CSV table of N, CA and C in Angstrom, one decimal:
chain,number,residue,atom,x,y,z
A,1,SER,N,-21.8,4.0,1.4
A,1,SER,CA,-21.6,6.2,2.9
A,1,SER,C,-20.2,5.4,3.8
A,2,LYS,N,-20.5,6.8,3.5
A,2,LYS,CA,-19.1,7.0,5.1
A,2,LYS,C,-19.3,7.9,5.8
A,3,ILE,N,-18.7,8.3,6.6
A,3,ILE,CA,-18.5,9.2,8.0
A,3,ILE,C,-17.9,9.6,8.0
A,4,THR,N,-17.2,11.8,7.8
A,4,THR,CA,-16.8,12.1,8.5
A,4,THR,C,-16.0,12.2,9.7
A,5,LYS,N,-17.4,12.7,11.0
A,5,LYS,CA,-16.9,13.2,12.1
A,5,LYS,C,-17.9,11.8,12.9
A,6,VAL,N,-17.7,11.3,13.8
A,6,VAL,CA,-19.0,11.4,15.6
A,6,VAL,C,-17.8,12.3,16.6
A,7,SER,N,-18.9,12.8,17.2
A,7,SER,CA,-19.0,13.5,19.0
A,7,SER,C,-20.2,13.2,19.2
A,8,PHE,N,-19.5,13.2,20.5
A,8,PHE,CA,-20.1,13.5,22.1
A,8,PHE,C,-20.2,15.1,22.5
A,9,LYS,N,-21.3,15.1,23.4
A,9,LYS,CA,-20.8,16.8,23.4
A,9,LYS,C,-22.3,16.1,24.8
A,10,ALA,N,-21.7,15.7,26.6
A,10,ALA,CA,-21.6,16.1,27.9
A,10,ALA,C,-22.7,17.6,28.5
A,11,ALA,N,-23.6,18.0,28.4
A,11,ALA,CA,-24.2,19.9,28.6
A,11,ALA,C,-25.5,19.4,29.3
A,12,ASP,N,-25.7,20.0,30.4
A,12,ASP,CA,-27.4,20.6,30.6
A,12,ASP,C,-27.9,19.3,30.4
A,13,LYS,N,-27.3,18.5,31.5
A,13,LYS,CA,-27.9,17.5,31.8
A,13,LYS,C,-28.5,16.4,31.4
A,14,THR,N,-28.0,16.6,29.5
A,14,THR,CA,-28.3,15.4,28.8
A,14,THR,C,-26.9,15.1,28.0
A,15,ALA,N,-27.2,14.5,27.8
A,15,ALA,CA,-25.8,14.3,26.5
A,15,ALA,C,-26.5,14.1,24.5
A,16,ILE,N,-26.1,15.0,23.9
A,16,ILE,CA,-25.5,14.5,22.0
A,16,ILE,C,-24.6,13.9,21.6
A,17,TYR,N,-24.7,13.0,19.9
A,17,TYR,CA,-24.2,12.7,19.3
A,17,TYR,C,-24.6,13.9,18.0
A,18,GLU,N,-23.6,12.9,17.2
A,18,GLU,CA,-23.8,13.5,16.1
A,18,GLU,C,-22.7,12.8,15.7
A,19,VAL,N,-23.2,12.5,14.2
A,19,VAL,CA,-22.2,11.7,12.8
A,19,VAL,C,-23.1,12.7,11.9
A,20,ASP,N,-21.2,13.0,11.3
A,20,ASP,CA,-21.8,13.0,10.0
A,20,ASP,C,-21.5,12.6,9.1
A,21,GLY,N,-22.2,12.3,7.6
A,21,GLY,CA,-21.1,11.7,6.7
A,21,GLY,C,-21.5,11.8,4.7
A,22,PHE,N,-22.0,11.5,4.5
A,22,PHE,CA,-21.8,11.5,3.2
A,22,PHE,C,-22.3,10.2,2.0
A,23,ASN,N,-22.7,9.9,0.9
A,23,ASN,CA,-23.5,8.5,0.3
A,23,ASN,C,-22.6,9.3,-1.4
A,24,ALA,N,-23.1,9.2,-2.3
A,24,ALA,CA,-23.3,9.1,-3.3
A,24,ALA,C,-25.0,10.7,-4.1
A,25,SER,N,-25.8,10.4,-2.8
A,25,SER,CA,-26.4,11.4,-3.6
A,25,SER,C,-26.2,13.0,-2.1
A,26,GLY,N,-25.2,12.6,-1.7
A,26,GLY,CA,-24.6,13.8,-0.4
A,26,GLY,C,-24.5,13.5,0.5
A,27,ALA,N,-24.4,15.6,1.4
A,27,ALA,CA,-23.2,14.6,2.8
A,27,ALA,C,-24.6,15.0,3.8
A,28,HIS,N,-25.0,14.7,4.9
A,28,HIS,CA,-25.8,14.1,5.8
A,28,HIS,C,-25.1,14.1,7.0
A,29,SER,N,-26.1,14.8,8.3
A,29,SER,CA,-25.9,14.8,9.6
A,29,SER,C,-27.2,14.4,10.1
A,30,ILE,N,-26.6,13.8,10.9
A,30,ILE,CA,-28.2,13.3,12.0
A,30,ILE,C,-27.3,13.7,13.6
A,31,THR,N,-28.1,14.5,14.5
A,31,THR,CA,-28.1,14.3,15.6
A,31,THR,C,-29.4,13.8,17.0
A,32,LEU,N,-27.9,13.4,17.8
A,32,LEU,CA,-29.3,12.6,18.3
A,32,LEU,C,-29.2,13.2,19.8
A,33,ASP,N,-29.8,13.0,21.1
A,33,ASP,CA,-30.4,14.0,21.8
A,33,ASP,C,-30.3,12.2,23.3
A,34,VAL,N,-29.7,12.3,23.7
A,34,VAL,CA,-30.2,10.7,24.8
A,34,VAL,C,-30.8,10.6,25.4
A,35,ALA,N,-31.5,11.5,26.1
A,35,ALA,CA,-32.5,12.3,26.9
A,35,ALA,C,-33.6,12.1,26.9
A,36,THR,N,-33.4,12.7,26.0
A,36,THR,CA,-34.8,12.9,24.7
A,36,THR,C,-35.7,12.3,23.2
A,37,GLY,N,-34.4,11.1,22.9
A,37,GLY,CA,-34.6,9.9,22.6
A,37,GLY,C,-34.6,11.0,20.7
A,38,ASN,N,-34.5,11.8,21.0
A,38,ASN,CA,-35.5,13.1,19.3
A,38,ASN,C,-33.8,12.9,18.6
A,39,VAL,N,-34.5,12.9,17.0
A,39,VAL,CA,-33.1,12.1,16.1
A,39,VAL,C,-33.6,13.3,15.5
A,40,ALA,N,-32.7,13.7,14.8
A,40,ALA,CA,-32.8,15.2,13.8
A,40,ALA,C,-31.5,15.5,12.7
A,41,GLU,N,-32.7,15.2,11.6
A,41,GLU,CA,-31.2,15.7,10.0
A,41,GLU,C,-31.1,16.9,10.3
A,42,GLY,N,-29.9,16.9,9.8
A,42,GLY,CA,-29.7,18.1,8.9
A,42,GLY,C,-29.8,18.4,8.1
A,43,THR,N,-29.4,19.9,7.4
A,43,THR,CA,-29.1,19.7,5.8
A,43,THR,C,-28.2,19.1,4.9
A,44,PRO,N,-29.1,18.1,3.9
A,44,PRO,CA,-28.3,17.4,3.2
A,44,PRO,C,-27.9,19.0,1.9
A,45,LYS,N,-26.7,18.5,1.9
A,45,LYS,CA,-26.1,19.3,0.8
A,45,LYS,C,-25.6,17.6,-0.6
A,46,ALA,N,-24.7,18.3,-1.0
A,46,ALA,CA,-24.8,17.6,-2.4
A,46,ALA,C,-22.9,16.8,-2.7
A,47,TYR,N,-23.1,16.6,-2.6
A,47,TYR,CA,-21.7,15.1,-3.0
A,47,TYR,C,-20.9,16.8,-3.4
A,48,ASP,N,-19.3,16.0,-3.0
A,48,ASP,CA,-18.7,16.9,-3.6
A,48,ASP,C,-17.0,15.5,-3.8
A,49,ALA,N,-16.7,15.5,-4.7
A,49,ALA,CA,-15.5,14.3,-4.2
A,49,ALA,C,-14.5,14.8,-3.4
A,50,SER,N,-14.1,16.2,-3.0
A,50,SER,CA,-13.4,16.6,-2.2
A,50,SER,C,-13.3,16.0,-0.7
A,51,MET,N,-14.7,15.2,-0.3
A,51,MET,CA,-15.8,15.1,0.6
A,51,MET,C,-14.7,12.9,0.9
A,52,GLU,N,-14.7,12.5,-0.3
A,52,GLU,CA,-14.0,11.4,-0.5
A,52,GLU,C,-12.2,12.3,0.7
A,53,ALA,N,-11.4,12.9,0.7
A,53,ALA,CA,-10.5,13.2,1.7
A,53,ALA,C,-11.3,13.2,3.7
A,54,SER,N,-12.1,13.7,3.9
A,54,SER,CA,-12.4,13.8,5.4
A,54,SER,C,-12.9,12.5,6.1
A,55,ALA,N,-13.0,11.8,5.3
A,55,ALA,CA,-14.0,10.5,5.2
A,55,ALA,C,-13.0,9.3,6.4
A,56,ILE,N,-13.4,8.9,7.5
A,56,ILE,CA,-13.1,8.4,8.8
A,56,ILE,C,-13.1,6.7,7.9
A,57,ASP,N,-11.7,5.9,7.7
A,57,ASP,CA,-12.3,4.2,8.2
A,57,ASP,C,-12.6,3.8,9.3
A,58,ALA,N,-13.9,3.8,10.3
A,58,ALA,CA,-14.5,3.3,11.4
A,58,ALA,C,-13.8,2.2,11.3
A,59,GLY,N,-13.4,1.3,10.8
A,59,GLY,CA,-11.7,0.1,10.5
A,59,GLY,C,-11.7,0.2,10.9
A,60,THR,N,-11.0,0.8,11.5
A,60,THR,CA,-9.6,1.7,11.5
A,60,THR,C,-8.7,2.0,12.7
A,61,VAL,N,-10.2,3.0,13.3
A,61,VAL,CA,-10.0,2.9,14.9
A,61,VAL,C,-10.2,2.6,15.9
A,62,LEU,N,-10.1,3.4,16.7
A,62,LEU,CA,-9.7,3.0,18.0
A,62,LEU,C,-11.7,2.9,18.8
A,63,PRO,N,-12.1,2.8,18.9
A,63,PRO,CA,-13.2,2.7,20.3
A,63,PRO,C,-13.6,3.8,20.8
A,64,PRO,N,-14.5,4.4,20.8
A,64,PRO,CA,-14.8,5.5,21.6
A,64,PRO,C,-13.9,5.5,22.8
A,65,HIS,N,-15.2,4.2,23.7
A,65,HIS,CA,-14.4,3.7,25.1
A,65,HIS,C,-12.9,3.3,25.5
A,66,VAL,N,-12.2,3.5,24.6
A,66,VAL,CA,-10.6,2.8,24.6
A,66,VAL,C,-10.5,4.1,24.8
A,67,ALA,N,-10.2,5.0,23.4
A,67,ALA,CA,-9.7,6.1,23.4
A,67,ALA,C,-9.7,7.3,24.0
A,68,ILE,N,-10.9,7.5,25.0
A,68,ILE,CA,-11.2,8.1,25.9
A,68,ILE,C,-10.0,7.9,27.0
A,69,ASN,N,-10.1,6.6,28.1
A,69,ASN,CA,-9.6,5.9,28.3
A,69,ASN,C,-7.7,6.0,28.3
A,70,ALA,N,-7.2,6.1,27.4
A,70,ALA,CA,-6.0,7.1,26.9
A,70,ALA,C,-5.6,7.7,26.6
A,71,ALA,N,-6.8,8.5,27.0
A,71,ALA,CA,-7.0,10.2,26.7
A,71,ALA,C,-6.5,10.3,28.6
A,72,PHE,N,-7.9,10.8,28.8
A,72,PHE,CA,-7.3,10.2,30.9
A,72,PHE,C,-6.5,10.1,31.3
A,73,ALA,N,-5.8,9.2,30.8
A,73,ALA,CA,-4.2,8.9,31.2
A,73,ALA,C,-3.2,9.8,31.0
A,74,GLN,N,-3.4,10.7,29.8
A,74,GLN,CA,-2.5,11.4,29.3
A,74,GLN,C,-2.7,13.1,30.1
A,75,THR,N,-3.4,12.8,30.8
A,75,THR,CA,-4.5,13.6,31.4
A,75,THR,C,-3.1,13.7,33.3
A,76,GLY,N,-3.0,12.6,33.7
A,76,GLY,CA,-2.0,13.1,34.7
A,76,GLY,C,-3.0,12.1,35.8
A,77,ASN,N,-4.3,11.6,35.4
A,77,ASN,CA,-5.5,11.8,36.4
A,77,ASN,C,-6.3,13.1,36.7
A,78,ILE,N,-6.0,14.3,36.4
A,78,ILE,CA,-6.3,15.2,36.9
A,78,ILE,C,-8.1,15.7,36.8
A,79,ALA,N,-7.9,15.0,35.3
A,79,ALA,CA,-10.0,14.8,34.9
A,79,ALA,C,-10.8,14.0,36.0
A,80,THR,N,-11.8,14.4,35.9
A,80,THR,CA,-12.8,14.1,37.2
A,80,THR,C,-14.0,14.0,36.0
A,81,GLY,N,-13.9,14.4,35.2
A,81,GLY,CA,-15.8,14.5,34.1
A,81,GLY,C,-15.2,14.3,33.0
A,82,ILE,N,-16.1,14.0,31.6
A,82,ILE,CA,-15.6,14.2,30.9
A,82,ILE,C,-17.2,15.4,29.9
A,83,ASN,N,-16.0,15.8,29.3
A,83,ASN,CA,-17.6,17.8,28.6
A,83,ASN,C,-17.4,16.7,27.0
A,84,SER,N,-17.0,16.4,26.3
A,84,SER,CA,-17.3,15.3,25.2
A,84,SER,C,-16.0,15.3,25.2
A,85,TRP,N,-15.8,14.0,23.2
A,85,TRP,CA,-15.3,13.5,22.2
A,85,TRP,C,-15.9,13.8,20.8
A,86,SER,N,-14.8,13.4,19.8
A,86,SER,CA,-14.4,13.8,18.6
A,86,SER,C,-13.9,13.2,17.6
A,87,VAL,N,-14.0,12.1,17.0
A,87,VAL,CA,-13.1,11.6,15.7
A,87,VAL,C,-12.7,12.7,14.5
A,88,VAL,N,-12.2,12.5,13.9
A,88,VAL,CA,-12.3,13.6,12.7
A,88,VAL,C,-10.1,13.7,11.7
A,89,ASN,N,-11.1,13.5,10.7
A,89,ASN,CA,-9.6,13.6,9.7
A,89,ASN,C,-9.0,15.0,9.4
A,90,GLN,N,-8.1,14.9,10.2
A,90,GLN,CA,-7.1,15.9,10.2
A,90,GLN,C,-5.7,15.7,9.0
A,91,ASN,N,-6.1,16.9,8.0
A,91,ASN,CA,-4.7,15.9,8.1
A,91,ASN,C,-4.3,14.5,6.7
A,92,GLY,N,-5.4,14.1,6.3
A,92,GLY,CA,-5.5,12.4,6.4
A,92,GLY,C,-5.4,11.8,7.3
A,93,LYS,N,-5.7,12.0,8.8
A,93,LYS,CA,-5.7,11.3,10.4
A,93,LYS,C,-6.7,11.7,10.9
A,94,PRO,N,-7.2,10.2,11.3
A,94,PRO,CA,-7.8,10.2,12.0
A,94,PRO,C,-7.7,10.4,14.0
A,95,ILE,N,-8.2,12.1,14.0
A,95,ILE,CA,-7.9,12.3,15.3
A,95,ILE,C,-8.4,12.7,16.0
A,96,TYR,N,-9.1,12.0,17.1
A,96,TYR,CA,-9.2,11.9,18.2
A,96,TYR,C,-9.1,13.0,19.6
A,97,THR,N,-10.2,14.0,19.6
A,97,THR,CA,-10.1,15.0,20.5
A,97,THR,C,-11.4,15.1,21.8
A,98,VAL,N,-10.7,14.4,23.0
A,98,VAL,CA,-11.1,14.2,24.4
A,98,VAL,C,-10.9,15.4,25.0
A,99,GLU,N,-12.1,16.3,25.5
A,99,GLU,CA,-12.0,17.0,25.9
A,99,GLU,C,-12.7,17.1,27.7
A,100,PHE,N,-11.9,17.1,29.1
A,100,PHE,CA,-12.8,16.6,30.2
A,100,PHE,C,-12.5,18.0,30.6
A,101,HIS,N,-12.6,17.4,32.2
A,101,HIS,CA,-12.9,18.9,33.1
A,101,HIS,C,-12.5,19.2,35.0
A,102,ASP,N,-11.0,19.3,35.0
A,102,ASP,CA,-10.6,19.1,35.8
A,102,ASP,C,-11.0,19.8,37.4
A,103,ALA,N,-10.6,20.0,38.2
A,103,ALA,CA,-11.5,19.4,39.9
A,103,ALA,C,-12.5,21.2,39.8
A,104,GLN,N,-11.7,22.0,39.1
A,104,GLN,CA,-12.1,23.7,39.2
A,104,GLN,C,-12.9,24.4,38.0
A,105,ASN,N,-13.2,22.3,37.8
A,105,ASN,CA,-14.2,22.8,36.1
A,105,ASN,C,-13.4,23.9,34.6
A,106,LYS,N,-12.2,23.4,35.6
A,106,LYS,CA,-11.6,23.5,33.5
A,106,LYS,C,-10.6,22.9,33.1
A,107,PRO,N,-11.7,23.3,31.7
A,107,PRO,CA,-11.3,22.3,30.0
A,107,PRO,C,-9.9,21.5,30.5
A,108,VAL,N,-9.5,20.5,29.7
A,108,VAL,CA,-8.1,19.5,29.4
A,108,VAL,C,-8.5,18.7,28.4
A,109,SER,N,-8.1,19.6,27.3
A,109,SER,CA,-7.4,18.9,26.4
A,109,SER,C,-6.9,18.0,25.8
A,110,ILE,N,-7.1,17.2,25.4
A,110,ILE,CA,-6.4,15.8,24.7
A,110,ILE,C,-6.8,15.1,23.3
A,111,ALA,N,-5.7,16.1,22.4
A,111,ALA,CA,-5.7,15.2,21.2
A,111,ALA,C,-4.7,13.7,21.1
A,112,LEU,N,-6.1,12.6,20.4
A,112,LEU,CA,-5.0,11.5,20.4
A,112,LEU,C,-5.1,10.8,18.7
A,113,ASP,N,-3.7,10.0,17.9
A,113,ASP,CA,-4.0,9.4,17.4
A,113,ASP,C,-5.4,8.8,17.0
A,114,ALA,N,-6.0,7.8,15.9
A,114,ALA,CA,-7.8,7.4,16.7
A,114,ALA,C,-7.1,6.4,16.0
A,115,LYS,N,-6.0,5.9,15.7
A,115,LYS,CA,-6.1,4.0,15.5
A,115,LYS,C,-5.6,3.5,16.1
A,116,THR,N,-4.1,4.2,17.0
A,116,THR,CA,-2.5,3.7,18.1
A,116,THR,C,-3.2,4.6,19.4
A,117,GLY,N,-4.6,5.4,19.7
A,117,GLY,CA,-4.1,5.9,21.0
A,117,GLY,C,-2.6,7.2,21.6
A,118,ILE,N,-2.2,7.2,20.6
A,118,ILE,CA,-0.9,7.6,21.0
A,118,ILE,C,-1.0,9.2,21.2
A,119,ALA,N,-0.8,10.3,21.9
A,119,ALA,CA,-0.3,11.2,21.8
A,119,ALA,C,-0.6,12.1,20.5
A,120,VAL,N,-0.8,13.2,20.4
A,120,VAL,CA,-0.5,14.4,19.1
A,120,VAL,C,-1.2,15.2,19.8
A,121,LYS,N,0.8,16.0,19.1
A,121,LYS,CA,0.4,17.7,19.3
A,121,LYS,C,-0.1,18.6,18.6
């Protein structure tokens, strides 16, 4: 099995984790609602060799808490809370996108190289 996306979203007093991936039998997705403990499986899709290009090597990316801290530092410490984060393969490179909000509840989005934690444009 290979992972293509991991994401977290805080909304409506709960947290949702989503994981997408694939294996020889096809593409699969799982959603976990932290508040209820409910796990929902998405509709499976047939395997396609092009899926291989979107795979993330989980052993080479930073743990989420490290990426979040690196992204927070990039905000100039104006972020007051986290809205979401995700890691996906973009153009052959794993990228974390972390969205915070500031004191006025305006979104602040930071993209990082998922291997190094360095900001990307």
